[in-house]
Amino acid sequence: MTAAAAVVGSFAFAGAAVARDQIRIVGSSTVYPFTTAVAEQFGKSGAGKTPVVESTGTGGGMKLFCAGVGEANPDITNASRAIKKGEFEDCQKNGVKDIVEIKVGIDGLTIAQSKNGADTNLTRQQVFQALAEQVPDKDGKLIPNPYKKWSDIDPSLPDVKIEVLGPPPTSGTRDSFHELFMEKGAEAFPALKALKKADSKAFDKVWKSIRKDGAYVEAGENDNVIVQKLEANKDAYGIFGYSFLEENGANLKGVSIEGVEPEYDAISAGKYKGARPLFIYVKKQHVGVVPGMDKFVAEYVSEKAMSKDGYLARKGLVALPKEEADKVRESALGMKTLSADLVN
């Protein structure tokens, strides 16, 4: 009886009974609204039950996704960055051998503020100066961050206290912010560029370390919390994906980065420096066992969903160029699995 129950309870084995008839999805808060829209469309089409979508953050989603194969584990995870080598290895170790990576579109990682705040144009170097735990002094020596106001960094910037609301370390948005803003900002200093060549680990520690004196406020995995706080405080800034900025455009505005505003066309063309790809990861071993997974993937990569005129674009997703979208669609429909040599 016990052995039989174990087989029925997990569909990791061929011929096991299906213990769940609804797709379960976890992961990125940035990708969450897009996947939710696809899930709703899938449910309305009659292809199957509307999937359950949870916002756990990219890192949290990967942990759940890679925990194993079977009814207790999610089928798909959303990610606002590519899977990391360590996560891929965890998946393999736990029996999640066949992973399908699907790039669903492009996002602009934005720094936003209240429409009542002073218009701001920042460089990535200034963002690094505002938020790094240590910054170079005039001689290039690293010192504890002394900047209290934006105007301390540059007199042309607003004369207000530095207060930036952003995601926690488990978030893919936090990872992207580090790589797109903090690392590039650090490289703008000759002393840190030299450090990168001399000691890459020491350099990594500098751009990955955020100050802990209240200038950066971790606001959790729910981007709507950041939106609400920005609406209440015109001097604060917030970090989240472009879709949240577009959705709240009546009350918020984007900060220009190196003279380029976070707008659809600028992100699509790669002119906006905060552009990044968004993904979903599918557990191929669950396809054909959890009903409707292949149909859900087909819905996600369909023209009506992910094209420039599709319903995901209306939600704020920046569409992939047509040629790239066609390749993604072909790979997704063929359930092409991700190989270790393509993971960094």
Tab-separated table of C-alpha atoms in Angstrom:
chain	number	residue	atom	x	y	z
A	1	MET	CA	0.000	0.000	0.000
A	2	THR	CA	2.739	2.453	0.995
A	3	ALA	CA	4.840	1.706	-2.086
A	4	ALA	CA	1.797	2.060	-4.362
A	5	ALA	CA	0.864	5.376	-2.760
A	6	ALA	CA	4.396	6.660	-3.310
A	7	VAL	CA	4.191	5.916	-7.025
A	8	VAL	CA	0.764	7.507	-7.385
A	9	GLY	CA	1.877	10.549	-5.387
A	10	SER	CA	4.737	11.312	-7.757
A	11	PHE	CA	4.570	11.243	-11.526
A	12	ALA	CA	8.345	11.074	-11.885
A	13	PHE	CA	7.867	7.485	-12.961
A	14	ALA	CA	6.418	6.268	-16.243
A	15	GLY	CA	2.794	5.233	-16.014
A	16	ALA	CA	2.177	6.955	-12.668
A	17	ALA	CA	-1.288	8.335	-12.048
A	18	VAL	CA	-1.747	12.086	-12.519
A	19	ALA	CA	-2.048	13.655	-9.089
A	20	ARG	CA	-2.523	17.235	-10.334
A	21	ASP	CA	-4.592	18.530	-13.250
A	22	GLN	CA	-3.604	22.208	-13.052
A	23	ILE	CA	-0.322	23.779	-14.174
A	24	ARG	CA	1.626	25.427	-11.331
A	25	ILE	CA	3.945	28.368	-12.080
A	26	VAL	CA	6.272	30.287	-9.734
A	27	GLY	CA	9.019	32.899	-10.073
A	28	SER	CA	9.722	36.493	-11.078
A	29	SER	CA	7.429	39.328	-10.038
A	30	THR	CA	8.405	41.135	-13.267
A	31	VAL	CA	7.287	38.267	-15.505
A	32	TYR	CA	4.273	37.502	-13.282
A	33	PRO	CA	1.764	39.857	-15.016
A	34	PHE	CA	2.653	38.478	-18.463
A	35	THR	CA	2.387	34.841	-17.441
A	36	THR	CA	-0.857	35.600	-15.591
A	37	ALA	CA	-2.280	37.106	-18.799
A	38	VAL	CA	-1.317	33.966	-20.751
A	39	ALA	CA	-2.775	31.759	-17.991
A	40	GLU	CA	-6.095	33.626	-18.149
A	41	GLN	CA	-6.202	33.365	-21.938
A	42	PHE	CA	-5.377	29.649	-21.715
A	43	GLY	CA	-8.222	29.097	-19.232
A	44	LYS	CA	-10.728	31.045	-21.357
A	45	SER	CA	-9.803	29.067	-24.472
A	46	GLY	CA	-10.954	25.826	-22.847
A	47	ALA	CA	-7.539	24.213	-23.332
A	48	GLY	CA	-7.415	23.361	-19.636
A	49	LYS	CA	-7.803	24.728	-16.125
A	50	THR	CA	-6.378	28.220	-15.605
A	51	PRO	CA	-2.827	27.709	-14.273
A	52	VAL	CA	-1.936	28.834	-10.750
A	53	VAL	CA	0.731	31.568	-10.927
A	54	GLU	CA	2.673	32.649	-7.821
A	55	SER	CA	5.084	35.594	-7.502
A	56	THR	CA	8.061	34.271	-5.524
A	57	GLY	CA	10.935	36.205	-7.091
A	58	THR	CA	13.315	34.724	-9.659
A	59	GLY	CA	15.706	33.204	-7.113
A	60	GLY	CA	12.878	31.746	-5.020
A	61	GLY	CA	11.210	30.381	-8.150
A	62	MET	CA	14.388	28.679	-9.313
A	63	LYS	CA	14.808	27.045	-5.906
A	64	LEU	CA	11.269	25.634	-6.050
A	65	PHE	CA	11.542	24.648	-9.718
A	66	CYS	CA	14.868	22.858	-9.246
A	67	ALA	CA	13.801	20.987	-6.091
A	68	GLY	CA	12.667	17.974	-8.062
A	69	VAL	CA	10.264	16.284	-10.469
A	70	GLY	CA	6.772	15.309	-9.385
A	71	GLU	CA	3.405	16.550	-8.254
A	72	ALA	CA	4.765	18.576	-5.321
A	73	ASN	CA	7.048	20.635	-7.572
A	74	PRO	CA	6.137	23.497	-9.958
A	75	ASP	CA	6.002	22.922	-13.704
A	76	ILE	CA	7.238	26.310	-14.899
A	77	THR	CA	9.177	29.203	-13.405
A	78	ASN	CA	9.284	32.842	-14.514
A	79	ALA	CA	12.674	34.572	-14.553
A	80	SER	CA	13.815	38.141	-15.107
A	81	ARG	CA	17.317	36.856	-15.853
A	82	ALA	CA	18.803	33.700	-17.318
A	83	ILE	CA	19.211	30.609	-15.143
A	84	LYS	CA	22.540	30.575	-13.273
A	85	LYS	CA	25.063	27.760	-13.517
A	86	GLY	CA	24.565	26.825	-9.846
A	87	GLU	CA	20.781	26.677	-10.306
A	88	PHE	CA	21.120	24.522	-13.410
A	89	GLU	CA	23.414	22.160	-11.490
A	90	ASP	CA	20.907	21.998	-8.609
A	91	CYS	CA	18.188	21.059	-11.091
A	92	GLN	CA	20.339	18.269	-12.541
A	93	LYS	CA	21.275	16.986	-9.082
A	94	ASN	CA	17.593	16.832	-8.085
A	95	GLY	CA	16.487	14.984	-11.215
A	96	VAL	CA	15.223	17.979	-13.206
A	97	LYS	CA	17.159	16.901	-16.289
A	98	ASP	CA	15.173	18.393	-19.178
A	99	ILE	CA	14.686	22.158	-18.984
A	100	VAL	CA	13.247	24.231	-21.815
A	101	GLU	CA	14.361	27.884	-21.779
A	102	ILE	CA	11.978	30.298	-23.526
A	103	LYS	CA	12.873	33.964	-23.979
A	104	VAL	CA	9.466	35.656	-23.974
A	105	GLY	CA	10.413	39.287	-24.555
A	106	ILE	CA	12.470	42.267	-23.427
A	107	ASP	CA	12.091	44.461	-20.367
A	108	GLY	CA	13.540	47.826	-19.453
A	109	LEU	CA	14.825	47.887	-15.898
A	110	THR	CA	13.700	51.351	-14.848
A	111	ILE	CA	14.416	53.834	-12.109
A	112	ALA	CA	11.145	55.656	-11.561
A	113	GLN	CA	9.819	58.521	-9.453
A	114	SER	CA	6.636	60.417	-8.706
A	115	LYS	CA	5.425	62.775	-11.433
A	116	ASN	CA	5.611	65.471	-8.757
A	117	GLY	CA	9.365	64.970	-8.324
A	118	ALA	CA	12.073	67.005	-10.054
A	119	ASP	CA	12.989	65.683	-13.533
A	120	THR	CA	16.142	63.623	-13.242
A	121	ASN	CA	18.747	62.409	-15.722
A	122	LEU	CA	21.238	59.976	-14.212
A	123	THR	CA	24.331	58.190	-15.441
A	124	ARG	CA	25.068	54.669	-14.292
A	125	GLN	CA	28.196	56.044	-12.636
A	126	GLN	CA	26.003	58.330	-10.496
A	127	VAL	CA	23.684	55.434	-9.626
A	128	PHE	CA	26.732	53.485	-8.437
A	129	GLN	CA	27.882	56.479	-6.380
A	130	ALA	CA	24.461	56.762	-4.782
A	131	LEU	CA	24.067	53.117	-3.778
A	132	ALA	CA	27.444	51.363	-3.464
A	133	GLU	CA	28.724	50.521	0.003
A	134	GLN	CA	32.166	51.807	-0.953
A	135	VAL	CA	33.090	54.385	-3.600
A	136	PRO	CA	36.405	55.773	-4.876
A	137	ASP	CA	37.579	59.117	-3.466
A	138	LYS	CA	39.322	61.719	-5.639
A	139	ASP	CA	42.552	59.671	-5.465
A	140	GLY	CA	40.811	56.431	-6.431
A	141	LYS	CA	40.967	54.948	-2.924
A	142	LEU	CA	37.844	53.081	-1.769
A	143	ILE	CA	36.047	54.756	1.142
A	144	PRO	CA	32.675	54.214	2.886
A	145	ASN	CA	29.953	55.929	0.841
A	146	PRO	CA	29.810	59.556	2.049
A	147	TYR	CA	26.923	60.775	-0.155
A	148	LYS	CA	23.744	61.734	1.712
A	149	LYS	CA	21.968	63.756	-1.011
A	150	TRP	CA	21.893	63.378	-4.781
A	151	SER	CA	23.360	66.892	-5.032
A	152	ASP	CA	26.413	65.678	-3.062
A	153	ILE	CA	27.258	63.524	-6.093
A	154	ASP	CA	26.627	66.283	-8.634
A	155	PRO	CA	25.270	69.792	-7.916
A	156	SER	CA	22.972	69.487	-10.955
A	157	LEU	CA	21.073	66.618	-9.308
A	158	PRO	CA	18.119	67.189	-6.932
A	159	ASP	CA	18.970	68.551	-3.477
A	160	VAL	CA	17.117	65.720	-1.725
A	161	LYS	CA	18.104	62.748	0.444
A	162	ILE	CA	19.120	59.606	-1.454
A	163	GLU	CA	16.293	57.106	-0.992
A	164	VAL	CA	15.905	54.276	-3.475
A	165	LEU	CA	13.325	51.519	-3.046
A	166	GLY	CA	14.283	48.268	-4.685
A	167	PRO	CA	14.040	44.488	-4.731
A	168	PRO	CA	15.698	42.043	-2.292
A	169	PRO	CA	18.656	39.760	-3.134
A	170	THR	CA	16.338	36.871	-4.144
A	171	SER	CA	14.943	38.934	-7.018
A	172	GLY	CA	16.092	38.618	-10.618
A	173	THR	CA	15.487	42.349	-10.901
A	174	ARG	CA	18.111	42.898	-8.187
A	175	ASP	CA	20.575	40.712	-10.139
A	176	SER	CA	19.859	42.663	-13.325
A	177	PHE	CA	20.221	45.990	-11.516
A	178	HIS	CA	23.644	44.956	-10.240
A	179	GLU	CA	24.842	43.884	-13.681
A	180	LEU	CA	23.270	46.632	-15.809
A	181	PHE	CA	23.728	49.600	-13.476
A	182	MET	CA	26.139	48.923	-10.612
A	183	GLU	CA	28.817	46.994	-12.523
A	184	LYS	CA	28.742	49.370	-15.499
A	185	GLY	CA	28.744	52.359	-13.142
A	186	ALA	CA	31.779	51.005	-11.310
A	187	GLU	CA	33.648	50.486	-14.589
A	188	ALA	CA	33.311	54.223	-15.291
A	189	PHE	CA	35.938	54.903	-12.594
A	190	PRO	CA	39.526	54.415	-13.851
A	191	ALA	CA	40.621	53.057	-10.440
A	192	LEU	CA	37.871	50.422	-10.420
A	193	LYS	CA	38.456	49.541	-14.064
A	194	ALA	CA	42.094	48.888	-13.127
A	195	LEU	CA	40.962	46.838	-10.103
A	196	LYS	CA	38.828	44.681	-12.404
A	197	LYS	CA	41.949	43.763	-14.401
A	198	ALA	CA	44.142	43.259	-11.340
A	199	ASP	CA	41.687	41.446	-9.038
A	200	SER	CA	38.309	40.565	-10.538
A	201	LYS	CA	36.969	39.113	-7.265
A	202	ALA	CA	37.742	42.315	-5.355
A	203	PHE	CA	36.077	44.322	-8.127
A	204	ASP	CA	32.983	42.082	-8.017
A	205	LYS	CA	32.689	42.640	-4.273
A	206	VAL	CA	32.645	46.415	-4.815
A	207	TRP	CA	29.808	46.541	-7.353
A	208	LYS	CA	27.777	43.820	-5.669
A	209	SER	CA	27.801	45.514	-2.240
A	210	ILE	CA	24.851	47.858	-1.625
A	211	ARG	CA	25.012	50.366	1.216
A	212	LYS	CA	23.086	49.472	4.389
A	213	ASP	CA	22.532	52.903	5.941
A	214	GLY	CA	18.963	53.411	4.687
A	215	ALA	CA	19.711	54.968	1.294
A	216	TYR	CA	18.640	51.699	-0.342
A	217	VAL	CA	15.396	50.263	1.018
A	218	GLU	CA	14.514	46.633	0.288
A	219	ALA	CA	10.806	46.679	-0.560
A	220	GLY	CA	10.155	42.952	-0.996
A	221	GLU	CA	9.139	41.004	-4.100
A	222	ASN	CA	5.909	42.959	-4.695
A	223	ASP	CA	6.639	45.815	-7.110
A	224	ASN	CA	3.242	47.370	-6.363
A	225	VAL	CA	4.526	48.211	-2.870
A	226	ILE	CA	7.297	50.299	-4.461
A	227	VAL	CA	4.759	52.026	-6.720
A	228	GLN	CA	2.610	53.000	-3.718
A	229	LYS	CA	5.593	54.368	-1.793
A	230	LEU	CA	6.733	56.468	-4.752
A	231	GLU	CA	3.261	57.937	-5.092
A	232	ALA	CA	3.449	58.948	-1.412
A	233	ASN	CA	7.020	60.358	-1.518
A	234	LYS	CA	7.959	62.613	-4.449
A	235	ASP	CA	11.658	62.575	-3.487
A	236	ALA	CA	12.092	58.787	-3.503
A	237	TYR	CA	13.094	56.623	-6.465
A	238	GLY	CA	12.135	53.026	-7.201
A	239	ILE	CA	13.567	50.156	-9.236
A	240	PHE	CA	11.286	47.831	-11.233
A	241	GLY	CA	10.439	46.633	-14.728
A	242	TYR	CA	9.100	48.827	-17.530
A	243	SER	CA	5.621	47.274	-17.441
A	244	PHE	CA	5.034	48.592	-13.910
A	245	LEU	CA	6.107	52.079	-15.009
A	246	GLU	CA	3.769	51.965	-18.001
A	247	GLU	CA	0.905	50.618	-15.909
A	248	ASN	CA	1.315	53.472	-13.409
A	249	GLY	CA	2.153	56.199	-15.921
A	250	ALA	CA	-0.577	58.494	-14.576
A	251	ASN	CA	1.372	58.980	-11.341
A	252	LEU	CA	4.958	57.948	-12.099
A	253	LYS	CA	7.654	58.882	-14.611
A	254	GLY	CA	10.873	57.189	-15.632
A	255	VAL	CA	14.322	58.589	-14.960
A	256	SER	CA	16.457	59.117	-18.063
A	257	ILE	CA	19.637	57.059	-18.029
A	258	GLU	CA	22.498	58.682	-19.910
A	259	GLY	CA	20.000	60.846	-21.782
A	260	VAL	CA	17.647	58.042	-22.866
A	261	GLU	CA	14.179	57.682	-21.351
A	262	PRO	CA	12.806	54.187	-20.580
A	263	GLU	CA	10.326	53.991	-23.477
A	264	TYR	CA	9.144	51.034	-25.588
A	265	ASP	CA	11.043	51.907	-28.790
A	266	ALA	CA	14.276	52.772	-26.969
A	267	ILE	CA	14.176	49.479	-25.052
A	268	SER	CA	13.334	47.482	-28.197
A	269	ALA	CA	16.191	49.083	-30.133
A	270	GLY	CA	18.686	48.501	-27.306
A	271	LYS	CA	19.308	52.243	-26.891
A	272	TYR	CA	18.110	52.229	-23.301
A	273	LYS	CA	20.927	50.870	-21.120
A	274	GLY	CA	18.591	49.030	-18.763
A	275	ALA	CA	17.190	46.628	-21.398
A	276	ARG	CA	17.182	42.927	-20.385
A	277	PRO	CA	15.603	39.668	-21.638
A	278	LEU	CA	12.785	37.899	-19.762
A	279	PHE	CA	12.306	34.122	-19.619
A	280	ILE	CA	10.139	31.230	-18.588
A	281	TYR	CA	11.628	27.791	-17.851
A	282	VAL	CA	9.557	24.676	-18.512
A	283	LYS	CA	10.045	21.254	-16.878
A	284	LYS	CA	9.845	18.984	-19.925
A	285	GLN	CA	9.462	15.896	-17.722
A	286	HIS	CA	6.027	17.233	-16.690
A	287	VAL	CA	4.864	17.729	-20.303
A	288	GLY	CA	2.340	15.057	-21.193
A	289	VAL	CA	1.798	14.294	-17.500
A	290	VAL	CA	0.349	17.553	-16.176
A	291	PRO	CA	-2.457	18.241	-18.682
A	292	GLY	CA	-2.108	21.156	-21.095
A	293	MET	CA	1.534	22.125	-20.647
A	294	ASP	CA	2.317	21.895	-24.359
A	295	LYS	CA	-0.797	23.957	-25.164
A	296	PHE	CA	0.139	26.556	-22.543
A	297	VAL	CA	3.613	26.957	-24.068
A	298	ALA	CA	2.041	27.233	-27.536
A	299	GLU	CA	-0.250	30.006	-26.256
A	300	TYR	CA	2.690	31.883	-24.688
A	301	VAL	CA	4.793	31.917	-27.875
A	302	SER	CA	1.874	32.553	-30.247
A	303	GLU	CA	1.767	35.663	-32.461
A	304	LYS	CA	-1.366	36.877	-30.669
A	305	ALA	CA	0.518	36.830	-27.355
A	306	MET	CA	4.129	37.881	-27.933
A	307	SER	CA	4.137	39.897	-31.165
A	308	LYS	CA	4.417	43.705	-31.130
A	309	ASP	CA	0.630	43.908	-31.523
A	310	GLY	CA	-0.054	41.029	-29.126
A	311	TYR	CA	-1.850	41.129	-25.806
A	312	LEU	CA	1.420	40.906	-23.843
A	313	ALA	CA	2.681	44.095	-25.503
A	314	ARG	CA	-0.464	45.799	-24.234
A	315	LYS	CA	0.621	44.675	-20.753
A	316	GLY	CA	4.019	46.349	-21.218
A	317	LEU	CA	6.176	43.504	-22.567
A	318	VAL	CA	8.597	44.704	-25.239
A	319	ALA	CA	8.382	42.243	-28.123
A	320	LEU	CA	11.395	40.400	-29.517
A	321	PRO	CA	12.400	41.234	-33.119
A	322	LYS	CA	10.339	39.052	-35.468
A	323	GLU	CA	13.252	36.895	-36.636
A	324	GLU	CA	14.272	36.130	-33.048
A	325	ALA	CA	10.647	35.522	-32.009
A	326	ASP	CA	10.269	32.975	-34.828
A	327	LYS	CA	13.359	31.080	-33.600
A	328	VAL	CA	12.095	31.142	-30.006
A	329	ARG	CA	8.702	29.844	-31.141
A	330	GLU	CA	10.234	26.993	-33.131
A	331	SER	CA	12.485	25.974	-30.231
A	332	ALA	CA	9.645	26.197	-27.670
A	333	LEU	CA	7.141	24.197	-29.721
A	334	GLY	CA	9.820	21.555	-30.315
A	335	MET	CA	10.555	21.511	-26.557
A	336	LYS	CA	14.291	21.908	-27.208
A	337	THR	CA	16.117	21.403	-23.914
A	338	LEU	CA	18.824	23.616	-22.478
A	339	SER	CA	22.360	22.196	-22.505
A	340	ALA	CA	24.936	22.846	-19.769
A	341	ASP	CA	27.375	24.588	-22.136
A	342	LEU	CA	24.832	27.397	-22.754
A	343	VAL	CA	24.528	28.258	-19.042
A	344	ASN	CA	26.887	30.825	-17.499
